[in-house]
PDB file of C-alpha atoms in Angstrom:
ATOM      1  CA  MET L   1      24.386 -15.763  13.442  1.00  0.00           C
ATOM      2  CA  ALA L   2      26.842 -13.661  11.000  1.00  0.00           C
ATOM      3  CA  TRP L   3      24.331 -14.605   8.062  1.00  0.00           C
ATOM      4  CA  VAL L   4      21.602 -12.636  10.024  1.00  0.00           C
ATOM      5  CA  TRP L   5      23.886  -9.413  10.461  1.00  0.00           C
ATOM      6  CA  ALA L   6      24.728  -9.631   6.846  1.00  0.00           C
ATOM      7  CA  LEU L   7      21.010 -10.051   5.885  1.00  0.00           C
ATOM      8  CA  LEU L   8      20.065  -7.135   8.032  1.00  0.00           C
ATOM      9  CA  LEU L   9      23.057  -4.935   6.569  1.00  0.00           C
ATOM     10  CA  LEU L  10      21.923  -5.724   2.803  1.00  0.00           C
ATOM     11  CA  LEU L  11      18.181  -4.791   3.715  1.00  0.00           C
ATOM     12  CA  SER L  12      19.234  -1.533   5.522  1.00  0.00           C
ATOM     13  CA  SER L  13      21.456  -0.520   2.628  1.00  0.00           C
ATOM     14  CA  LEU L  14      18.688  -1.569  -0.030  1.00  0.00           C
ATOM     15  CA  CYS L  15      16.307   0.670   2.300  1.00  0.00           C
ATOM     16  CA  VAL L  16      18.728   3.692   2.213  1.00  0.00           C
ATOM     17  CA  LYS L  17      19.347   3.185  -1.558  1.00  0.00           C
ATOM     18  CA  GLN L  18      15.728   3.161  -2.507  1.00  0.00           C
ATOM     19  CA  SER L  19      14.811   5.718   0.116  1.00  0.00           C
ATOM     20  CA  SER L  20      12.162   3.297   1.679  1.00  0.00           C
ATOM     21  CA  SER L  21      11.042   1.838   5.135  1.00  0.00           C
ATOM     22  CA  ILE L  22      11.068  -1.891   5.015  1.00  0.00           C
ATOM     23  CA  ILE L  23       7.612  -3.332   6.296  1.00  0.00           C
ATOM     24  CA  SER L  24       7.964  -6.875   7.671  1.00  0.00           C
ATOM     25  CA  LEU L  25       5.955  -9.884   7.170  1.00  0.00           C
ATOM     26  CA  GLY L  26       3.155 -10.031   9.952  1.00  0.00           C
ATOM     27  CA  SER L  27       2.947  -6.270  10.168  1.00  0.00           C
ATOM     28  CA  SER L  28      -0.614  -4.922  10.157  1.00  0.00           C
ATOM     29  CA  LEU L  29      -2.706  -1.771  10.428  1.00  0.00           C
ATOM     30  CA  SER L  30      -6.272  -1.582  12.081  1.00  0.00           C
ATOM     31  CA  SER L  31      -8.773   1.027  11.039  1.00  0.00           C
ATOM     32  CA  ALA L  32      -9.424   1.445  15.018  1.00  0.00           C
ATOM     33  CA  THR L  33      -6.142   3.488  14.887  1.00  0.00           C
ATOM     34  CA  GLN L  34      -6.447   5.465  11.671  1.00  0.00           C
ATOM     35  CA  SER L  35      -3.421   7.530  12.920  1.00  0.00           C
ATOM     36  CA  ILE L  36      -1.111   4.595  11.975  1.00  0.00           C
ATOM     37  CA  HIS L  37      -0.022   4.270   8.517  1.00  0.00           C
ATOM     38  CA  TRP L  38       2.860   2.596   6.421  1.00  0.00           C
ATOM     39  CA  ARG L  39       4.831   5.850   5.463  1.00  0.00           C
ATOM     40  CA  SER L  40       7.539   6.511   3.337  1.00  0.00           C
ATOM     41  CA  PRO L  41      10.809   7.696   4.760  1.00  0.00           C
ATOM     42  CA  SER L  42      10.243  11.464   4.050  1.00  0.00           C
ATOM     43  CA  GLY L  43       6.575  11.071   5.316  1.00  0.00           C
ATOM     44  CA  ARG L  44       5.323  12.388   1.934  1.00  0.00           C
ATOM     45  CA  PHE L  45       3.296   9.377   1.196  1.00  0.00           C
ATOM     46  CA  ALA L  46       1.426   6.818   3.296  1.00  0.00           C
ATOM     47  CA  LEU L  47      -0.741   3.743   2.839  1.00  0.00           C
ATOM     48  CA  GLY L  48      -3.651   3.076   5.335  1.00  0.00           C
ATOM     49  CA  PHE L  49      -7.189   3.765   5.983  1.00  0.00           C
ATOM     50  CA  TYR L  50      -8.953   7.179   5.138  1.00  0.00           C
ATOM     51  CA  SER L  51     -12.391   8.393   5.548  1.00  0.00           C
ATOM     52  CA  GLN L  52     -14.785   8.074   2.363  1.00  0.00           C
ATOM     53  CA  GLY L  53     -18.487   8.128   1.872  1.00  0.00           C
ATOM     54  CA  GLY L  54     -19.629   7.137   5.400  1.00  0.00           C
ATOM     55  CA  GLY L  55     -16.965   4.676   5.881  1.00  0.00           C
ATOM     56  CA  LEU L  56     -13.254   3.771   5.062  1.00  0.00           C
ATOM     57  CA  SER L  57     -11.268   3.057   2.099  1.00  0.00           C
ATOM     58  CA  ALA L  58      -7.493   1.743   1.947  1.00  0.00           C
ATOM     59  CA  GLY L  59      -5.078   3.621  -0.301  1.00  0.00           C
ATOM     60  CA  ILE L  60      -1.998   5.705  -0.707  1.00  0.00           C
ATOM     61  CA  TRP L  61      -2.284   9.515  -0.241  1.00  0.00           C
ATOM     62  CA  LEU L  62       0.228  12.582  -0.344  1.00  0.00           C
ATOM     63  CA  ASP L  63       0.429  13.987   2.887  1.00  0.00           C
ATOM     64  CA  GLY L  64      -0.616  17.415   3.196  1.00  0.00           C
ATOM     65  CA  ARG L  65       0.308  17.615   6.845  1.00  0.00           C
ATOM     66  CA  GLY L  66      -3.288  18.216   7.859  1.00  0.00           C
ATOM     67  CA  LYS L  67      -6.010  15.711   7.991  1.00  0.00           C
ATOM     68  CA  ASN L  68      -8.033  17.244   5.490  1.00  0.00           C
ATOM     69  CA  ASP L  69      -4.987  18.334   3.311  1.00  0.00           C
ATOM     70  CA  ASN L  70      -4.213  14.779   2.240  1.00  0.00           C
ATOM     71  CA  LYS L  71      -4.630  14.113  -1.695  1.00  0.00           C
ATOM     72  CA  VAL L  72      -5.430  10.215  -2.288  1.00  0.00           C
ATOM     73  CA  VAL L  73      -3.274   9.102  -5.150  1.00  0.00           C
ATOM     74  CA  TRP L  74      -4.358   5.390  -5.278  1.00  0.00           C
ATOM     75  CA  THR L  75      -7.170   3.422  -3.727  1.00  0.00           C
ATOM     76  CA  ALA L  76      -7.606  -0.402  -3.307  1.00  0.00           C
ATOM     77  CA  ASN L  77     -10.328  -2.074  -4.597  1.00  0.00           C
ATOM     78  CA  ARG L  78     -12.214   1.005  -5.235  1.00  0.00           C
ATOM     79  CA  ASP L  79     -15.229  -0.770  -7.145  1.00  0.00           C
ATOM     80  CA  ASP L  80     -16.132  -1.891  -3.533  1.00  0.00           C
ATOM     81  CA  PRO L  81     -18.219   0.058  -1.301  1.00  0.00           C
ATOM     82  CA  PRO L  82     -16.654   1.854   1.492  1.00  0.00           C
ATOM     83  CA  LEU L  83     -15.750  -0.397   4.449  1.00  0.00           C
ATOM     84  CA  THR L  84     -17.175  -0.380   7.896  1.00  0.00           C
ATOM     85  CA  SER L  85     -15.003  -0.067  10.868  1.00  0.00           C
ATOM     86  CA  ASN L  86     -13.090  -3.021  12.518  1.00  0.00           C
ATOM     87  CA  VAL L  87     -10.995  -3.809   9.340  1.00  0.00           C
ATOM     88  CA  THR L  88      -7.281  -4.667   8.928  1.00  0.00           C
ATOM     89  CA  LEU L  89      -4.438  -4.969   6.729  1.00  0.00           C
ATOM     90  CA  ILE L  90      -1.998  -7.336   7.110  1.00  0.00           C
ATOM     91  CA  LEU L  91       1.293  -8.154   5.386  1.00  0.00           C
ATOM     92  CA  ASN L  92       1.793 -11.793   4.696  1.00  0.00           C
ATOM     93  CA  ASP L  93       3.575 -14.177   2.424  1.00  0.00           C
ATOM     94  CA  LYS L  94       0.860 -13.903  -0.120  1.00  0.00           C
ATOM     95  CA  GLY L  95       0.575  -9.799  -0.128  1.00  0.00           C
ATOM     96  CA  VAL L  96      -1.415  -7.211   1.695  1.00  0.00           C
ATOM     97  CA  LEU L  97      -4.696  -8.910   2.893  1.00  0.00           C
ATOM     98  CA  LEU L  98      -7.668  -6.806   3.743  1.00  0.00           C
ATOM     99  CA  SER L  99      -9.618  -8.388   6.859  1.00  0.00           C
ATOM    100  CA  ILE L 100     -12.988  -7.490   7.536  1.00  0.00           C
ATOM    101  CA  ALA L 101     -14.010  -8.442  11.049  1.00  0.00           C
ATOM    102  CA  VAL L 102     -17.892  -7.982  10.751  1.00  0.00           C
ATOM    103  CA  SER L 103     -18.433 -10.263   7.873  1.00  0.00           C
ATOM    104  CA  GLY L 104     -15.023 -12.493   8.192  1.00  0.00           C
ATOM    105  CA  GLU L 105     -14.418 -11.581   4.602  1.00  0.00           C
ATOM    106  CA  LYS L 106     -10.613 -11.447   3.392  1.00  0.00           C
ATOM    107  CA  LYS L 107      -9.416 -10.129   0.172  1.00  0.00           C
ATOM    108  CA  PHE L 108      -6.202  -8.937  -1.176  1.00  0.00           C
ATOM    109  CA  ILE L 109      -5.495  -5.156  -2.064  1.00  0.00           C
ATOM    110  CA  ALA L 110      -2.003  -6.088  -3.186  1.00  0.00           C
ATOM    111  CA  ASN L 111      -0.455  -9.351  -4.308  1.00  0.00           C
ATOM    112  CA  PRO L 112       1.462 -11.059  -7.227  1.00  0.00           C
ATOM    113  CA  ASN L 113      -0.190 -12.810  -9.864  1.00  0.00           C
ATOM    114  CA  ASN L 114       1.921 -15.605  -9.644  1.00  0.00           C
ATOM    115  CA  SER L 115       0.887 -17.624  -6.355  1.00  0.00           C
ATOM    116  CA  ALA L 116       4.010 -19.515  -6.212  1.00  0.00           C
ATOM    117  CA  VAL L 117       6.066 -16.440  -5.451  1.00  0.00           C
ATOM    118  CA  SER L 118       6.142 -15.460  -1.806  1.00  0.00           C
ATOM    119  CA  VAL L 119       6.100 -11.908  -0.412  1.00  0.00           C
ATOM    120  CA  PHE L 120       9.132 -11.267   1.809  1.00  0.00           C
ATOM    121  CA  SER L 121       8.685  -7.564   2.709  1.00  0.00           C
ATOM    122  CA  ALA L 122       7.126  -4.190   1.496  1.00  0.00           C
ATOM    123  CA  CYS L 123       8.119  -0.707   1.039  1.00  0.00           C
ATOM    124  CA  MET L 124       6.132   2.611   0.928  1.00  0.00           C
ATOM    125  CA  LEU L 125       8.560   4.656  -1.293  1.00  0.00           C
ATOM    126  CA  ASP L 126       9.104   8.345  -1.390  1.00  0.00           C
ATOM    127  CA  SER L 127       7.946   8.097  -5.073  1.00  0.00           C
ATOM    128  CA  GLY L 128       4.449   7.142  -3.698  1.00  0.00           C
ATOM    129  CA  ASN L 129       4.921   3.776  -4.880  1.00  0.00           C
ATOM    130  CA  PHE L 130       4.097   0.790  -2.816  1.00  0.00           C
ATOM    131  CA  VAL L 131       5.921  -2.144  -3.428  1.00  0.00           C
ATOM    132  CA  LEU L 132       6.147  -5.962  -2.176  1.00  0.00           C
ATOM    133  CA  TYR L 133       9.482  -7.658  -2.426  1.00  0.00           C
ATOM    134  CA  ASN L 134      10.549 -11.494  -2.578  1.00  0.00           C
ATOM    135  CA  LYS L 135      13.347 -12.872  -0.631  1.00  0.00           C
ATOM    136  CA  ASP L 136      15.925 -11.608  -3.250  1.00  0.00           C
ATOM    137  CA  ASN L 137      14.524  -8.090  -2.821  1.00  0.00           C
ATOM    138  CA  HIS L 138      13.109  -8.273  -6.390  1.00  0.00           C
ATOM    139  CA  THR L 139       9.791  -6.316  -6.865  1.00  0.00           C
ATOM    140  CA  ILE L 140       7.117  -8.626  -7.274  1.00  0.00           C
ATOM    141  CA  TRP L 141       4.216  -6.486  -7.247  1.00  0.00           C
ATOM    142  CA  GLU L 142       3.789  -2.364  -7.278  1.00  0.00           C
ATOM    143  CA  SER L 143       0.865   0.033  -7.110  1.00  0.00           C
ATOM    144  CA  PHE L 144       2.513   1.997 -10.036  1.00  0.00           C
ATOM    145  CA  GLU L 145       1.466  -0.820 -12.268  1.00  0.00           C
ATOM    146  CA  HIS L 146      -2.105  -0.704 -11.059  1.00  0.00           C
ATOM    147  CA  PRO L 147      -3.042   2.930 -11.415  1.00  0.00           C
ATOM    148  CA  THR L 148      -6.669   4.231 -10.437  1.00  0.00           C
ATOM    149  CA  ASP L 149      -6.994   7.942 -10.927  1.00  0.00           C
ATOM    150  CA  THR L 150      -3.791   9.501 -10.664  1.00  0.00           C
ATOM    151  CA  LEU L 151      -0.176   9.218 -12.192  1.00  0.00           C
ATOM    152  CA  LEU L 152       2.724  10.562 -10.239  1.00  0.00           C
ATOM    153  CA  GLY L 153       6.086  11.503 -11.136  1.00  0.00           C
ATOM    154  CA  GLY L 154       8.140   8.533 -12.419  1.00  0.00           C
ATOM    155  CA  GLN L 155       5.188   6.453 -13.006  1.00  0.00           C
ATOM    156  CA  THR L 156       4.150   5.277 -16.654  1.00  0.00           C
ATOM    157  CA  LEU L 157       1.035   4.273 -17.891  1.00  0.00           C
ATOM    158  CA  LEU L 158       1.520   0.844 -19.189  1.00  0.00           C
ATOM    159  CA  THR L 159      -0.084  -0.592 -22.407  1.00  0.00           C
ATOM    160  CA  ASN L 160      -3.621  -1.733 -21.914  1.00  0.00           C
ATOM    161  CA  HIS L 161      -3.955   0.148 -18.544  1.00  0.00           C
ATOM    162  CA  GLU L 162      -6.101   3.161 -18.245  1.00  0.00           C
ATOM    163  CA  LEU L 163      -6.907   5.813 -15.454  1.00  0.00           C
ATOM    164  CA  ILE L 164     -10.318   6.260 -14.364  1.00  0.00           C
ATOM    165  CA  SER L 165     -11.420   9.463 -12.717  1.00  0.00           C
ATOM    166  CA  SER L 166     -13.018   9.349  -9.296  1.00  0.00           C
ATOM    167  CA  SER L 167     -16.473  10.163  -8.756  1.00  0.00           C
ATOM    168  CA  SER L 168     -15.604  13.361  -6.968  1.00  0.00           C
ATOM    169  CA  GLU L 169     -12.658  14.796  -5.117  1.00  0.00           C
ATOM    170  CA  ASN L 170     -13.859  13.123  -1.901  1.00  0.00           C
ATOM    171  CA  ASP L 171     -15.310   9.940  -3.249  1.00  0.00           C
ATOM    172  CA  HIS L 172     -12.637   7.925  -5.026  1.00  0.00           C
ATOM    173  CA  SER L 173     -14.833   5.307  -6.370  1.00  0.00           C
ATOM    174  CA  PRO L 174     -15.118   5.106 -10.302  1.00  0.00           C
TER     175      PRO L 174
END
């Protein structure tokens, strides 16, 4: 039992150190409750669903504190058409799974390239970076390494990566 408390203490200190909120395995977000997001501790950034092109997309935005004031900074699967209603994001041991109830389709929006590595938790950081951690709290995937059309402070554009502008301010597809 003591090891459980030690683990919780370690995770909470890691959380404070990185200014993040731990997202546990099994946590989920539903498009039915768009007001629910995985937020950074300051509330400045959030990951969840946002309206786009007559449907929904999953992504990260800078919270402008008003529904129409948010600035999308990262979009998952941006080549795909907007999602219909009744979709869910689920954190499992392989990553963040997007489940589309109508078609039964499931696809990952965030997962490590190495299938032998298991996800233990995730965090939405105050930097705007969404990260997946393994059981040793090492980063195994991060949105900063998969930019779409925006670079944030502290984010670097890696070799052989590129930014591709959005179609418009309200349509984040390429």
